[in-house]
Short mmCIF file of C-alpha atoms and ligand atoms in Angstrom, two decimals:
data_model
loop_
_atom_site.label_atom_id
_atom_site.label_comp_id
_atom_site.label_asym_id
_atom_site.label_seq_id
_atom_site.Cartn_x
_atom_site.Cartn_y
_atom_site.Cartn_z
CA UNK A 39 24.14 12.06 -53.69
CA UNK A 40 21.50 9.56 -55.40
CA UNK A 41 18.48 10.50 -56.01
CA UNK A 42 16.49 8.16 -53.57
CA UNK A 43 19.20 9.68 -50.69
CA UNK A 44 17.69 13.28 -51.35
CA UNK A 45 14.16 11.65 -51.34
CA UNK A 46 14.87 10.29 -48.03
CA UNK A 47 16.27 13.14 -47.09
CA UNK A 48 13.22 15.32 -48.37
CA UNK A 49 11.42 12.62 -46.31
CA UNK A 50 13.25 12.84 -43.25
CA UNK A 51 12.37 16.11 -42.86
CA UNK A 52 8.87 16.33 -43.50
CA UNK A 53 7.85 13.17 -42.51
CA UNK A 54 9.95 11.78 -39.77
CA UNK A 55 11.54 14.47 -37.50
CA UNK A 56 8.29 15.97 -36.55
CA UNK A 57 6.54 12.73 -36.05
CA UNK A 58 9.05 10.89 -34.08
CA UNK A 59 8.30 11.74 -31.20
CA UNK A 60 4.82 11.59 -31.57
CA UNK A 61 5.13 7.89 -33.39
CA UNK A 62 7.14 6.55 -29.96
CA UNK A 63 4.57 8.13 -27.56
CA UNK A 64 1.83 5.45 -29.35
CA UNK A 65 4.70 2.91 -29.07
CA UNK A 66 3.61 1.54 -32.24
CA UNK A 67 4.70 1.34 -36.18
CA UNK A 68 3.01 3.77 -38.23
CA UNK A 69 1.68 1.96 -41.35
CA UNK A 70 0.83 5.25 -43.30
CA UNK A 71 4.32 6.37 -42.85
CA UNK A 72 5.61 3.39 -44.09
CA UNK A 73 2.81 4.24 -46.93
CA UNK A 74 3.92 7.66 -47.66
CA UNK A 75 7.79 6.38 -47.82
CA UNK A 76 6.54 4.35 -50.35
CA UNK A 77 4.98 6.67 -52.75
CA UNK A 78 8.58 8.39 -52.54
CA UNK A 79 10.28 5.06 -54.16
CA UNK A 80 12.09 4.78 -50.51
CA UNK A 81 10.58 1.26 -50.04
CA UNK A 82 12.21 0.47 -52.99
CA UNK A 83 15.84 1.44 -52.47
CA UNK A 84 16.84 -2.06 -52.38
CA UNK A 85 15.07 -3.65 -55.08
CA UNK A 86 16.94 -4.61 -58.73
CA UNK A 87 16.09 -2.16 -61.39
CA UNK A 88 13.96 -4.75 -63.37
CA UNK A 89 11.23 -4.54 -60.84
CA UNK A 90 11.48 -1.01 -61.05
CA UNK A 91 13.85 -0.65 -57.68
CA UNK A 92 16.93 1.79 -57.35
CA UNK A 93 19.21 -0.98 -56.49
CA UNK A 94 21.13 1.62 -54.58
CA UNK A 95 24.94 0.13 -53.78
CA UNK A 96 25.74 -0.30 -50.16
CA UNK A 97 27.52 3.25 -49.45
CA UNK A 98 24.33 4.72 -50.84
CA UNK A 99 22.05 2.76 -48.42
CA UNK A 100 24.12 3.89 -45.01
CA UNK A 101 23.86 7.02 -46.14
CA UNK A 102 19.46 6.61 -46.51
CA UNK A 103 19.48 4.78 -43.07
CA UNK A 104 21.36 7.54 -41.79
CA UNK A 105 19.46 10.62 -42.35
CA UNK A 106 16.39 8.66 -41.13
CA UNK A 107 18.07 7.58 -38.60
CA UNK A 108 18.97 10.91 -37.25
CA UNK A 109 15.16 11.14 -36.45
CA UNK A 110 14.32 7.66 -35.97
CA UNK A 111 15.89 4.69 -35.71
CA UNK A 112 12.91 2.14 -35.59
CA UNK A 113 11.32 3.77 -38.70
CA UNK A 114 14.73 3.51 -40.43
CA UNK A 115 14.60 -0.19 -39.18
CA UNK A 116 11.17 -1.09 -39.99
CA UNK A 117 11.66 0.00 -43.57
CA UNK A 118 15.08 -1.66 -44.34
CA UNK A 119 13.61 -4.71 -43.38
CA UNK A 120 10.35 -4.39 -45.29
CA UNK A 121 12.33 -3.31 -48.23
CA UNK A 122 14.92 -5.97 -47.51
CA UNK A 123 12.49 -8.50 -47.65
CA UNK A 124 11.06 -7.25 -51.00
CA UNK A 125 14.62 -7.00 -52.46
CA UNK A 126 15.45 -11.09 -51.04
CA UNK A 127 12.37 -11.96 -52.61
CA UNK A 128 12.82 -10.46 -56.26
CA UNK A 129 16.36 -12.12 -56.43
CA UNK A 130 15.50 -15.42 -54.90
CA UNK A 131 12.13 -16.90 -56.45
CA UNK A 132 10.61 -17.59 -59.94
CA UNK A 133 9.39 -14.01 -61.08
CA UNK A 134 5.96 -15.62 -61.29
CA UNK A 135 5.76 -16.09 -57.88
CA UNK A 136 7.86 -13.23 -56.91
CA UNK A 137 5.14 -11.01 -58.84
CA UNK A 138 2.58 -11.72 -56.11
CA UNK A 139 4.33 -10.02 -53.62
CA UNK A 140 7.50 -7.14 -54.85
CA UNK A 141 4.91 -5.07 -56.49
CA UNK A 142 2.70 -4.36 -53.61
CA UNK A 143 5.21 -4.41 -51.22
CA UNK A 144 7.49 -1.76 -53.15
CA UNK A 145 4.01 0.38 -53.20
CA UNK A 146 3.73 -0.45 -48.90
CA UNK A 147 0.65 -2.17 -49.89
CA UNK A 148 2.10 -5.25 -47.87
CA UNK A 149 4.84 -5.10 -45.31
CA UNK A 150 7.39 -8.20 -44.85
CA UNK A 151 10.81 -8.85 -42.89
CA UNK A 152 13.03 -11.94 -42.12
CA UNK A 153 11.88 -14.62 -39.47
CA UNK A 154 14.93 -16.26 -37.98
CA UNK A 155 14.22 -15.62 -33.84
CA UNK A 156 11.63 -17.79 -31.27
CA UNK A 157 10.58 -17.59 -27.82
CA UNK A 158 13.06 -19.94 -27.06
CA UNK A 159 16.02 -19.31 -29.22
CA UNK A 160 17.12 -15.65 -30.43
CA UNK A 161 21.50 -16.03 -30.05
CA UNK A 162 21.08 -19.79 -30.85
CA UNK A 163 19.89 -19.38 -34.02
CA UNK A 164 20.96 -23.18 -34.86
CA UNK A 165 18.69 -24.32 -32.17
CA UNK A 166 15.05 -22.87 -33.76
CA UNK A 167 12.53 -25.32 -33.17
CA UNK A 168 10.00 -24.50 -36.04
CA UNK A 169 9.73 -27.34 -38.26
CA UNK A 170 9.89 -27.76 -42.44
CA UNK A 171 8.49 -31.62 -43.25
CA UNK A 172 8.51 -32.54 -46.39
CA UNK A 173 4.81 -32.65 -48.14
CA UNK A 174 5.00 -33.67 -51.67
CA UNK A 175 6.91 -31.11 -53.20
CA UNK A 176 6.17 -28.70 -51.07
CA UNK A 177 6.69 -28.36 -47.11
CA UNK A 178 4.68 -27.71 -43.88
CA UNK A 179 5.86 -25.51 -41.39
CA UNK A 180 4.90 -25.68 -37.55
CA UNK A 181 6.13 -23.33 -34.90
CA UNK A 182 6.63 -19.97 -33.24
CA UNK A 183 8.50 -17.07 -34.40
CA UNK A 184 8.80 -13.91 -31.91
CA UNK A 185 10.37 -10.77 -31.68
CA UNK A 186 9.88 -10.33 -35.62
CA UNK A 187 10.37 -6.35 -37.08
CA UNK A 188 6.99 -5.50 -38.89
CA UNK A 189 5.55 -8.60 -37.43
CA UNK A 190 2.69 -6.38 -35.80
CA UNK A 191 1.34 -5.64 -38.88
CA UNK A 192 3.27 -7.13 -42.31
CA UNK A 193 1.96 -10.42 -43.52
CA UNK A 194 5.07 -11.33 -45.83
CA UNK A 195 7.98 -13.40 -43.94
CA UNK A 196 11.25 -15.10 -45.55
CA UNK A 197 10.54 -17.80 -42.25
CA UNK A 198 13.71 -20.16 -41.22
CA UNK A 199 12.54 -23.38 -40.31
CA UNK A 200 14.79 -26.70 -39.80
CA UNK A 201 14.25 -29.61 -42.18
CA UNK A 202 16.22 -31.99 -39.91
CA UNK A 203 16.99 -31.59 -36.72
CA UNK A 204 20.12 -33.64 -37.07
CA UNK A 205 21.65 -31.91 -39.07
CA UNK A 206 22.01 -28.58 -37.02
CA UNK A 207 22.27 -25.76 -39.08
CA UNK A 208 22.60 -27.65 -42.03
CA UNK A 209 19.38 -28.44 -41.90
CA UNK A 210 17.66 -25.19 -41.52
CA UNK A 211 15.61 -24.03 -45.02
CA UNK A 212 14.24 -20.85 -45.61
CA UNK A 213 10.68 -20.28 -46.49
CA UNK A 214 8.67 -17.16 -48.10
CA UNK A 215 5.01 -17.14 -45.51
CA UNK A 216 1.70 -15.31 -46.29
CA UNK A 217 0.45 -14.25 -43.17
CA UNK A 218 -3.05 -14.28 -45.28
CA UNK A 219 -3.07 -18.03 -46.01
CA UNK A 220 -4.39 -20.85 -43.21
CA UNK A 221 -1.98 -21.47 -40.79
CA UNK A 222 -0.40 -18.76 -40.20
CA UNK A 223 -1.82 -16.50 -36.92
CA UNK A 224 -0.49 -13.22 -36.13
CA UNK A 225 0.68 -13.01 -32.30
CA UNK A 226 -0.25 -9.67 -29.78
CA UNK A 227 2.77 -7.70 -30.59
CA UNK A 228 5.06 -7.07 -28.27
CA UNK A 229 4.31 -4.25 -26.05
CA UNK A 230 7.55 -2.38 -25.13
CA UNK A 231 8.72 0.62 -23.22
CA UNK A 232 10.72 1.67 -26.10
CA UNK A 233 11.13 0.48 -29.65
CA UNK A 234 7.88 0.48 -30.16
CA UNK A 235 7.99 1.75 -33.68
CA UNK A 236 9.69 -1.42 -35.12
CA UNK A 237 6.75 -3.76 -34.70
CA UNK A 238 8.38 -6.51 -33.34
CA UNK A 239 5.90 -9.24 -32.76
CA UNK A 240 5.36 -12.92 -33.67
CA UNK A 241 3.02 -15.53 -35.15
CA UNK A 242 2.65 -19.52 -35.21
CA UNK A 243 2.37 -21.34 -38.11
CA UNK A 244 0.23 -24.81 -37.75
CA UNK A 245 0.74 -27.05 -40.77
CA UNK A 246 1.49 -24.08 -42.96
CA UNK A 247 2.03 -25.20 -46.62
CA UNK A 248 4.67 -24.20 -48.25
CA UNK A 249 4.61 -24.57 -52.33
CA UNK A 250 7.63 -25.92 -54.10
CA UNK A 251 8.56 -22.61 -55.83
CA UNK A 252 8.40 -20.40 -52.76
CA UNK A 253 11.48 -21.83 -50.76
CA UNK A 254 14.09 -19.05 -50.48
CA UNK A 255 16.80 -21.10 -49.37
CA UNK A 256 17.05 -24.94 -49.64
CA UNK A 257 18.59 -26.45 -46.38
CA UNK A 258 22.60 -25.97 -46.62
CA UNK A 259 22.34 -22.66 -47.81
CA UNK A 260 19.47 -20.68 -46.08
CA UNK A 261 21.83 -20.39 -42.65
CA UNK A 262 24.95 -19.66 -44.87
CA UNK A 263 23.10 -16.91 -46.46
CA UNK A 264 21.64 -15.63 -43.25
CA UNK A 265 25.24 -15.67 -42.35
CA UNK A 266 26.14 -13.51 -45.12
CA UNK A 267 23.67 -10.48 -44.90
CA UNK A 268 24.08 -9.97 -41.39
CA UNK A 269 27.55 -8.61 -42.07
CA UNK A 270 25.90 -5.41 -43.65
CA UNK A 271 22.94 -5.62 -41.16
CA UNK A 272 25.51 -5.51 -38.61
CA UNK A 273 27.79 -2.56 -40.42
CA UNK A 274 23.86 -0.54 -40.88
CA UNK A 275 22.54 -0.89 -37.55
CA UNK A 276 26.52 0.68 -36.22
CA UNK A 277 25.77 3.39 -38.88
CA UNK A 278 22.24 3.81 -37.74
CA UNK A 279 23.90 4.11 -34.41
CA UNK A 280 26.06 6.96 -35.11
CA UNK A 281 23.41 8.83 -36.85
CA UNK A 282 21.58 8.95 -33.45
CA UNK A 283 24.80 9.67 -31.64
CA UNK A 284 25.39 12.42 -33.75
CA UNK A 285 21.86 13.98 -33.73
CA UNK A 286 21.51 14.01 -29.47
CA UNK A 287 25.33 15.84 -29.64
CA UNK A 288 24.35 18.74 -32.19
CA UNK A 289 21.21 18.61 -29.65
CA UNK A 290 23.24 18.89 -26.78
CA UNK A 291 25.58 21.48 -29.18
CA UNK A 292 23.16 23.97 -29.45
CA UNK A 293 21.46 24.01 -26.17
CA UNK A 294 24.83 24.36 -24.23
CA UNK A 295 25.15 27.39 -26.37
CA UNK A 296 22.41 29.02 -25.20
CA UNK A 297 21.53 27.89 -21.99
CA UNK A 298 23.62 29.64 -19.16
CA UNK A 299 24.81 28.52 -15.48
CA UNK A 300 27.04 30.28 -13.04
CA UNK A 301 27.35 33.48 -15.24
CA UNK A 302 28.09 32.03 -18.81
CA UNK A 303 27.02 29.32 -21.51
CA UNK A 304 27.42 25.03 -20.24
CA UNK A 305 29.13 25.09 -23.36
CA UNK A 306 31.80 27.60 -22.14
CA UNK A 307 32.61 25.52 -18.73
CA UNK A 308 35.19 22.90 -19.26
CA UNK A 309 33.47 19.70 -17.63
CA UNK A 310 30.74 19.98 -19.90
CA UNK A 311 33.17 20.99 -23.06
CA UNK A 312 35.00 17.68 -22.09
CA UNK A 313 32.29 15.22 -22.26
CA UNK A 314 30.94 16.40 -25.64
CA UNK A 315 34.20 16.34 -27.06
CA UNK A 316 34.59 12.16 -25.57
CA UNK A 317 31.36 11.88 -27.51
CA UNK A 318 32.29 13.54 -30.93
CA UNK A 319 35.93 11.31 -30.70
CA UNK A 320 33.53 7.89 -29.92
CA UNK A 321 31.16 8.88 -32.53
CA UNK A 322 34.20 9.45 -34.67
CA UNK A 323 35.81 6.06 -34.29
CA UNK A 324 32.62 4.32 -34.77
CA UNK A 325 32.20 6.32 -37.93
CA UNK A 326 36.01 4.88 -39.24
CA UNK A 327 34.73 1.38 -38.10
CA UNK A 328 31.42 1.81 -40.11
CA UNK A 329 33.54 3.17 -43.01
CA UNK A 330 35.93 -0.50 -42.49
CA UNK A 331 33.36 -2.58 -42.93
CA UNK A 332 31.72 -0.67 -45.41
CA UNK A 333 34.53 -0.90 -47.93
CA UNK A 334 35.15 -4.63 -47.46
CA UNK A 335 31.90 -4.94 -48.13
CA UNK A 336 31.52 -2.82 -51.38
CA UNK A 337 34.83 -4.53 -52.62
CA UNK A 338 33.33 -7.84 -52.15
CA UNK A 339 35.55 -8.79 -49.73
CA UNK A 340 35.51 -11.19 -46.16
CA UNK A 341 33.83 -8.36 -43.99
CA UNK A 342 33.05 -10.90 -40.85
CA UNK A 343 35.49 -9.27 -38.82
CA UNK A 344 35.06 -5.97 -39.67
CA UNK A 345 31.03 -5.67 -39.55
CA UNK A 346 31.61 -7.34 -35.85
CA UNK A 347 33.97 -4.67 -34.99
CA UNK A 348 32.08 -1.87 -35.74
CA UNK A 349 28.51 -3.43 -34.71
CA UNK A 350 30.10 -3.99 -30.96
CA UNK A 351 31.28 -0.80 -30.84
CA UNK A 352 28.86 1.20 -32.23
CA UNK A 353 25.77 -0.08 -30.16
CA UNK A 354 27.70 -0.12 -27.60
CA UNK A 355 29.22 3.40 -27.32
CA UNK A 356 25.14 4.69 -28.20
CA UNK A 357 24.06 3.64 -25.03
CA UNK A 358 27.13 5.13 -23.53
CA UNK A 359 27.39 8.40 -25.22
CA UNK A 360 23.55 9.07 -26.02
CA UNK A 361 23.19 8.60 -22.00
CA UNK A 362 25.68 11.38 -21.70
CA UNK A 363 24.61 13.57 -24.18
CA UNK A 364 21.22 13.82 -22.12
CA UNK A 365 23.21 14.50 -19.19
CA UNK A 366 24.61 17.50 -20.68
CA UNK A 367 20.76 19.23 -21.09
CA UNK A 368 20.37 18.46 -17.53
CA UNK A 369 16.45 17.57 -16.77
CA UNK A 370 15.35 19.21 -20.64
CA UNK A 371 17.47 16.23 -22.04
CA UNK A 372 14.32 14.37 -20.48
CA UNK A 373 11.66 16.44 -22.65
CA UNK A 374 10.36 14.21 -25.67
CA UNK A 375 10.46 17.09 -27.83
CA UNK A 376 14.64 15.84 -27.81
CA UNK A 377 15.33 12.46 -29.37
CA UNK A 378 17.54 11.47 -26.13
CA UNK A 379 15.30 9.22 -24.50
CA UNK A 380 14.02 7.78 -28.25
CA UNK A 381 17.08 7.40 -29.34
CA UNK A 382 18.47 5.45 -26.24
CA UNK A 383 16.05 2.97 -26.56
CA UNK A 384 16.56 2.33 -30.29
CA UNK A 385 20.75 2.13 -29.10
CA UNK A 386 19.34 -0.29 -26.72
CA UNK A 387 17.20 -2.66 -29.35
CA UNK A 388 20.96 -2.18 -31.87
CA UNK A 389 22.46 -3.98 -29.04
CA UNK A 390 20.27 -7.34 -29.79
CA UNK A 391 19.37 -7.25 -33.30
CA UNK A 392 21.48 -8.92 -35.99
CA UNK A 393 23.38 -10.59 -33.10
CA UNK A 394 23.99 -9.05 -29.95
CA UNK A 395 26.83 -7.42 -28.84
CA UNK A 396 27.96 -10.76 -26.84
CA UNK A 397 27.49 -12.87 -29.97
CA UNK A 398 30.17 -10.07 -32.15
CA UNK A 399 32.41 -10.97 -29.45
CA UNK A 400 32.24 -14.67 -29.77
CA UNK A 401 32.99 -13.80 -33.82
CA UNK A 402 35.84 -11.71 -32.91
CA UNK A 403 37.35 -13.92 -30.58
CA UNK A 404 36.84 -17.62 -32.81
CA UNK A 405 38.21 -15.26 -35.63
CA UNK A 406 41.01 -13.97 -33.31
CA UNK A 407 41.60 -17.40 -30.89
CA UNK A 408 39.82 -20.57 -33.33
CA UNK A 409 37.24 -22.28 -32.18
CA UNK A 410 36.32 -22.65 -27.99
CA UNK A 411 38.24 -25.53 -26.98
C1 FAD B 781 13.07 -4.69 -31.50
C2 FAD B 781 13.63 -6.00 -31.96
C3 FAD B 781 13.48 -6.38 -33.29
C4 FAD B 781 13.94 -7.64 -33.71
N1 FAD B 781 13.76 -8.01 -35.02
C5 FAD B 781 14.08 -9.27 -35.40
C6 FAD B 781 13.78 -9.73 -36.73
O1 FAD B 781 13.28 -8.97 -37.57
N2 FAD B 781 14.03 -11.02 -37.04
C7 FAD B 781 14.58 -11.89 -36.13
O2 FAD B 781 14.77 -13.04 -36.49
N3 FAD B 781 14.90 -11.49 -34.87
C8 FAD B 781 14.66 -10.20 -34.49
N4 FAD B 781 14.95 -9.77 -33.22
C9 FAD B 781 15.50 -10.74 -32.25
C10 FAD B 781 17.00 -10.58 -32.03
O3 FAD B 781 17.69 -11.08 -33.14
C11 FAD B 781 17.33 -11.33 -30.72
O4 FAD B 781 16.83 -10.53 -29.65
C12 FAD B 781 18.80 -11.58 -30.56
O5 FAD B 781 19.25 -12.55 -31.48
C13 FAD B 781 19.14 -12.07 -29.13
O6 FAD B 781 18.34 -13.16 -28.80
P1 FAD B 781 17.50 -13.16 -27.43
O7 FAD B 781 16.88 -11.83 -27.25
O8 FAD B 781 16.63 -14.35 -27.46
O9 FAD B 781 18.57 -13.31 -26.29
P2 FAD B 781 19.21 -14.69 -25.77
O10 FAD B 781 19.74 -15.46 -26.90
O11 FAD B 781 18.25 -15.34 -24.84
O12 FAD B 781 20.44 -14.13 -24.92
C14 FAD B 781 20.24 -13.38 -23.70
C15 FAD B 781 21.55 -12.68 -23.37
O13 FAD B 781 22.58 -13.67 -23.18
C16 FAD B 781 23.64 -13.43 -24.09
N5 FAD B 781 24.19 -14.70 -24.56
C17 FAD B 781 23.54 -15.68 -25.23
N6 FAD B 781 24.38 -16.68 -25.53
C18 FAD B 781 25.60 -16.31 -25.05
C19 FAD B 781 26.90 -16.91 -25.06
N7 FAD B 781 27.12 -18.08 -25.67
N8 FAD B 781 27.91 -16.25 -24.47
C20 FAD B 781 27.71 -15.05 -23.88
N9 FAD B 781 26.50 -14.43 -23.84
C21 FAD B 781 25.47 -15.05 -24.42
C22 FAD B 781 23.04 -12.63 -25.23
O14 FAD B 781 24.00 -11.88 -25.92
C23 FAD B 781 22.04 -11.77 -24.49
O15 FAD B 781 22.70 -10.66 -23.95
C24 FAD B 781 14.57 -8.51 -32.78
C25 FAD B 781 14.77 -8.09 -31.46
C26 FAD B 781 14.32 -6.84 -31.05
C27 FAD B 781 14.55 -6.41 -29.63
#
């Protein structure tokens, strides 16, 4: 196992199982977590060895999701997208500018993520309405992002914005935004009944200047890139997924064991053996999914398809199966001491992010069928 694995899984354990529960009770991201997970390199998984990163390969980094997952999903979230951020920016801009912002954010003295969704377009990413005009060399942005991980509190955004509205998502740039220069304002963030943790929020941007050397993506290749990465965002969040899946059934496991009905363990009455065994064979085939996309991914290869697969299924069958893993602790599944509840709502937030379970289908189908007619 790499190193940075067995520091997250150090990490997991100290850090995030007994805090979990506690961290989704205040329904909000815990910065100092994020802090601590940064003294242990973990913000840094991602990051290329020359700025002092692990540059972990892609099997290593479901495997880190994963056992943070187990505990917490939104914490495993938040930080893959703080240290995804970090990791974009080191590979993407001049090093001078790049210096202003990997360094502290590898040490979780700043906190970042990737802009692409409004309050009026989240599915229809082609249709954002934040604007990029052209201002010397540079640009000026002015819009609305929402629903942003780590936008409650990180100030350091890779921010899509479209150059020319004409041109669809041709036209669409990507932009690196300090949340501490003029222009930028910080929305409320949102306040959810679960998935909390994440820090989704938003901000506007009003004539925000963008500097010639801090565009991540000229327009042409920011949405093709976007396009990209979200085949292993989509193949994570399905592992993240079965992490969870798998921690509420060993939860389920053990208390069946132990607690008795009618004369003998749940676990020894057939009903109940029945539905944990549907849950281990779903977790099971989302795991082989995970494990599809995973390899086309590490081999370089088209993993469109694939990542879709496993993202629809995945998400999906954690709403399904985590639901009825609580149902097998009977009212206890309801105690917050049990991730059942937590971890329903993170299956819940899987089923949106990176493209919602309705957008893998209309992959899967143009992939199967060609375009709608
Ligand atoms: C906790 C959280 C964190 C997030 N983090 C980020 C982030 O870091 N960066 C970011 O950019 N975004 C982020 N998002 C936003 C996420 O990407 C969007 O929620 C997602 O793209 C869906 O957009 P929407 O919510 O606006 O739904 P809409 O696009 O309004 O769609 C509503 C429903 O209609 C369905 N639908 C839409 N179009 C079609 C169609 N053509 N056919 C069939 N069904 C359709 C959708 O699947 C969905 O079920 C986050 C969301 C959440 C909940």
């Amino acid at each position: 196992m790499h190193e940075i694995v067995q520091a997250a899984t150090r990490f997991a354990a100290t850090h995030v199982a007994p805090n979990a529960a506690k961290w989704t009770r205040e329904g909000r991201m815990q910065v100092d977590a994020l802090k601590a997970a940064a003294a242990e390199g973990l913000l840094a998984f991602q990051a290329p060895r020359t700025w002092g990163g692990h540059e972990i390969d892609f099997g290593d980094k479901l495997d880190l999701l994963q056992v943070l997952a187990h505990h917490s999903y939104d914490f495993a979230f938040s930080l893959t997208n703080t240290a995804g951020c970090a990791a974009n920016l080191a590979t993407t801009l001049p090093r001078a500018v790049a210096e202003r912002y990997v360094p502290a954010m590898l040490k979780g003295e700043r906190f970042g993520g990737s802009a692409l969704s409004e309050p009026g377009a989240g599915s229809d990413f082609a249709g954002i309405k934040t604007s990029a005009v052209k201002d010397g060399d540079g640009w000026r942005l002015t819009g609305e992002k929402g629903w942003i991980t780590n936008a409650a509190f990180g100030d350091v955004f890779i921010t899509y914005a479209q150059t020319d509205p004409t041109q669809g998502w041709r036209g669409i740039g990507s932009f690196l935004v300090d949340g501490t220069r003029d222009g930028f304002r910080r929305a409320d963030p949102e306040a959810l009944a679960g998935g909390g943790v994440i820090g989704a929020g938003g901000f506007k941007l009003e004539n925000y200047r963008v500097n010639a050397d801090e565009v991540v993506a000229p327009p042409g290749q920011a949405f093709r890139r976007a396009m990209a990465s979200v085949n292993q965002a989509r193949t994570y969040v399905a592992a993240m997924c079965v992490a969870m899946v798998d921690a509420c059934l060993d939860t389920a496991v053990a208390y069946g064991k132990s607690r008795e009905a009618f004369g003998s363990p749940l676990a020894a009455k057939q009903g109940w053996r029945w539905m944990a065994a549907d849950i281990a064979t779903d977790a099971e085939a989302a795991r082989q999914l995970v494990a599809s996309a995973a390899a086309k991914i590490i081999a370089n290869e088209d993993a469109a398809l694939a990542s879709a697969h496993a993202k629809k299924f995945a998400t999906r069958m954690a709403v399904q199966r985590i639901s009825d893993a609580c149902q097998l602790m009977g009212a206890a599944g309801l105690r917050e001491e049990y991730p059942f509840l937590r971890h329903l709502a993170s299956a819940r937030v899987a089923n949106y992010t990176d493209g919602s379970t309705e957008m893998q289908n209309e992959r899967i189908a143009a992939i199967l069928l060609g375009p709608a007619q």
